[in-house]
C-alpha positions as a Python dict, from the first residue, in 0.01 Angstrom:
ca = {
    (1, 'M'): (0, 0, 0),
    (2, 'T'): (95, 353, -26),
    (3, 'P'): (51, 622, -246),
    (4, 'A'): (444, 641, -229),
    (5, 'N'): (479, 278, -305),
    (6, 'K'): (234, 361, -524),
    (7, 'I'): (445, 587, -689),
    (8, 'T'): (760, 333, -648),
    (9, 'I'): (579, 55, -858),
    (10, 'A'): (519, 312, -1184),
    (11, 'R'): (834, 376, -1166),
    (12, 'L'): (946, -18, -1129),
    (13, 'L'): (655, -83, -1406),
    (14, 'S'): (856, 148, -1651),
    (15, 'I'): (1142, -12, -1670),
    (16, 'P'): (1056, -288, -1959),
    (17, 'V'): (928, 55, -2141),
    (18, 'F'): (1171, 215, -2103),
    (19, 'I'): (1400, -50, -2217),
    (20, 'Y'): (1164, -115, -2527),
    (21, 'L'): (1187, 261, -2616),
    (22, 'A'): (1542, 271, -2631),
    (23, 'V'): (1577, -16, -2787),
    (24, 'R'): (1363, 100, -3086),
    (25, 'Y'): (1518, 350, -3129),
    (26, 'A'): (1840, 203, -3100),
    (27, 'N'): (1724, -32, -3410),
    (28, 'T'): (1626, 299, -3624),
    (29, 'V'): (1979, 442, -3496),
    (30, 'A'): (2174, 138, -3646),
    (31, 'A'): (1852, 83, -4009),
    (32, 'G'): (1957, 477, -4077),
    (33, 'A'): (1669, 636, -4005),
    (34, 'P'): (1681, 785, -3677),
    (35, 'E'): (1283, 737, -3546),
    (36, 'P'): (1282, 1058, -3266),
    (37, 'V'): (947, 972, -3095),
    (38, 'F'): (1097, 677, -2978),
    (39, 'R'): (1386, 876, -2807),
    (40, 'W'): (1219, 1131, -2674),
    (41, 'S'): (994, 904, -2557),
    (42, 'A'): (1286, 711, -2358),
    (43, 'V'): (1372, 1056, -2238),
    (44, 'L'): (1077, 1130, -2146),
    (45, 'L'): (978, 828, -1973),
    (46, 'F'): (1359, 773, -1789),
    (47, 'T'): (1349, 1160, -1648),
    (48, 'I'): (1031, 1097, -1508),
    (49, 'A'): (1125, 731, -1340),
    (50, 'A'): (1416, 952, -1188),
    (51, 'V'): (1246, 1282, -1055),
    (52, 'S'): (928, 1039, -833),
    (53, 'D'): (1198, 885, -666),
    (54, 'F'): (1167, 1239, -502),
    (55, 'F'): (865, 1235, -501),
    (56, 'D'): (748, 908, -297),
    (57, 'G'): (975, 961, -22),
    (58, 'Y'): (871, 1338, 46),
    (59, 'L'): (527, 1182, 29),
    (60, 'A'): (569, 968, 252),
    (61, 'R'): (736, 1149, 520),
    (62, 'R'): (501, 1414, 474),
    (63, 'S'): (206, 1176, 513),
    (64, 'N'): (342, 1058, 761),
    (65, 'Q'): (365, 709, 555),
    (66, 'K'): (674, 521, 581),
    (67, 'S'): (601, 100, 556),
    (68, 'R'): (914, -126, 566),
    (69, 'L'): (743, -233, 205),
    (70, 'G'): (865, 91, 87),
    (71, 'A'): (1200, 109, 280),
    (72, 'A'): (1286, -224, 43),
    (73, 'L'): (1148, -162, -293),
    (74, 'D'): (1277, 216, -327),
    (75, 'P'): (1693, 170, -367),
    (76, 'I'): (1543, -121, -549),
    (77, 'A'): (1349, 77, -801),
    (78, 'D'): (1620, 317, -857),
    (79, 'K'): (1881, 25, -871),
    (80, 'L'): (1668, -130, -1163),
    (81, 'L'): (1688, 177, -1280),
    (82, 'I'): (2022, 281, -1310),
    (83, 'T'): (2126, -43, -1382),
    (84, 'S'): (1866, -73, -1692),
    (85, 'A'): (1932, 224, -1805),
    (86, 'L'): (2361, 176, -1800),
    (87, 'V'): (2267, -162, -1948),
    (88, 'T'): (2133, -76, -2212),
    (89, 'L'): (2291, 184, -2336),
    (90, 'S'): (2609, 1, -2347),
    (91, 'L'): (2433, -282, -2583),
    (92, 'V'): (2251, -64, -2769),
    (93, 'N'): (2324, 283, -3029),
    (94, 'W'): (2230, 623, -2969),
    (95, 'G'): (2483, 759, -3152),
    (96, 'Q'): (2720, 656, -2845),
    (97, 'Q'): (2735, 391, -2609),
    (98, 'F'): (2909, 359, -2216),
    (99, 'P'): (3246, 146, -2274),
    (100, 'L'): (3122, -253, -2208),
    (101, 'W'): (3394, -209, -1899),
    (102, 'F'): (3260, 11, -1761),
    (103, 'M'): (2894, -155, -1772),
    (104, 'W'): (3037, -471, -1564),
    (105, 'L'): (3240, -222, -1346),
    (106, 'N'): (2905, -72, -1145),
    (107, 'I'): (2797, -391, -1187),
    (108, 'A'): (3052, -611, -960),
    (109, 'R'): (3092, -312, -793),
    (110, 'D'): (2698, -415, -679),
    (111, 'L'): (2763, -753, -660),
    (112, 'A'): (3039, -657, -403),
    (113, 'L'): (2848, -468, -176),
    (114, 'L'): (2576, -679, -183),
    (115, 'T'): (2799, -1032, -100),
    (116, 'A'): (2952, -831, 194),
    (117, 'W'): (2688, -696, 366),
    (118, 'C'): (2531, -1055, 279),
    (119, 'T'): (2859, -1153, 445),
    (120, 'M'): (2809, -941, 786),
    (121, 'L'): (2531, -1009, 820),
    (122, 'A'): (2483, -1397, 863),
    (123, 'V'): (2773, -1391, 977),
    (124, 'L'): (2789, -1104, 1244),
    (125, 'G'): (2401, -1055, 1275),
    (126, 'K'): (2485, -684, 1160),
    (127, 'A'): (2528, -475, 892),
    (128, 'D'): (2473, -78, 972),
    (129, 'I'): (2632, 83, 659),
    (130, 'A'): (2551, 412, 633),
    (131, 'P'): (2529, 608, 276),
    (132, 'H'): (2852, 831, 240),
    (133, 'W'): (2816, 1129, 1),
    (134, 'T'): (3115, 981, -212),
    (135, 'G'): (2818, 672, -342),
    (136, 'K'): (2573, 905, -356),
    (137, 'A'): (2778, 1194, -612),
    (138, 'C'): (2849, 887, -776),
    (139, 'T'): (2470, 740, -821),
    (140, 'T'): (2417, 1123, -932),
    (141, 'M'): (2728, 1125, -1207),
    (142, 'L'): (2557, 845, -1335),
    (143, 'F'): (2233, 996, -1372),
    (144, 'V'): (2457, 1318, -1583),
    (145, 'C'): (2604, 1016, -1835),
    (146, 'I'): (2258, 846, -1914),
    (147, 'G'): (2144, 1233, -1969),
    (148, 'W'): (2484, 1276, -2177),
    (149, 'I'): (2380, 1009, -2414),
    (150, 'M'): (2012, 1103, -2361),
    (151, 'F'): (2044, 1378, -2435),
    (152, 'D'): (2357, 1365, -2709),
    (153, 'F'): (2353, 1726, -2737),
    (154, 'P'): (2685, 1859, -2994),
    (155, 'F'): (2864, 2069, -2791),
    (156, 'L'): (2896, 1784, -2568),
    (157, 'P'): (3222, 1652, -2549),
    (158, 'P'): (3205, 1231, -2565),
    (159, 'V'): (3034, 1057, -2229),
    (160, 'I'): (3428, 904, -2158),
    (161, 'F'): (3452, 1268, -1935),
    (162, 'P'): (3127, 1191, -1737),
    (163, 'V'): (3261, 810, -1714),
    (164, 'G'): (3625, 895, -1546),
    (165, 'L'): (3439, 1190, -1269),
    (166, 'T'): (3180, 860, -1202),
    (167, 'C'): (3459, 599, -1160),
    (168, 'I'): (3648, 841, -963),
    (169, 'F'): (3304, 805, -722),
    (170, 'L'): (3264, 515, -762),
    (171, 'F'): (3606, 356, -619),
    (172, 'T'): (3615, 598, -374),
    (173, 'S'): (3258, 470, -249),
    (174, 'T'): (3321, 152, -270),
    (175, 'Y'): (3694, 156, -67),
    (176, 'L'): (3540, 402, 185),
    (177, 'H'): (3263, 61, 204),
    (178, 'F'): (3403, -167, 230),
    (179, 'R'): (3640, -48, 492),
    (180, 'E'): (3337, 134, 734),
    (181, 'G'): (3263, -340, 669),
    (182, 'F'): (3634, -432, 758),
    (183, 'R'): (3623, -223, 1112),
    (184, 'Q'): (3257, -369, 1207),
    (185, 'S'): (3325, -701, 1177),
    (186, 'N'): (3666, -617, 1365),
    (187, 'E'): (3480, -460, 1653),
    (188, 'L'): (3221, -682, 1685),
    (189, 'G'): (3455, -987, 1632),
    (190, 'Y'): (3676, -855, 1875),
    (191, 'R'): (3297, -802, 2130),
    (192, 'H'): (3275, -1118, 2024),
    (193, 'H'): (3552, -1241, 2158),
    (194, 'S'): (3570, -1032, 2470),
    (195, 'K'): (3262, -1228, 2606),
    (196, 'Q'): (3394, -1516, 2610),
}
């Protein structure tokens, strides 16, 4: 249990607290008497959790304390943090909401990639799909979209604008991941056939 892993676990534990604060604020909005303390507490907690992703990785590298637990927990914590915010801000009203199709699109994409990765691993015994910059751009844009709703600055246009840009990166990265998966599958299948 390294210090970096403790930060990652703290990020995981912060997710239900964030959801509670976000829903509580939405309830006050629905009641016609918004309570900013819930809103800004949720914003602060989400920001700290998002920033902690940098610090746990930096700490693990700096202190040479990389571990299998950390390698597994870190991406899970990141994905759960983003997905929980995306789902929460699609189902409750903070003044703006994500369209439901955007929530389902992201969930379907994650499930499709996970299924493809597990299938490759089970059938071929190997699934080395390296991250692509478009996937990282998609993740960055998801954070932008979440912040767009949570901060809700009056000078910003509707959230559909960053949502549209996010979708471009989402479809592009998904296509590139599947293309690389098919390439590796064909290559490994060809090698297996040649050995026979």
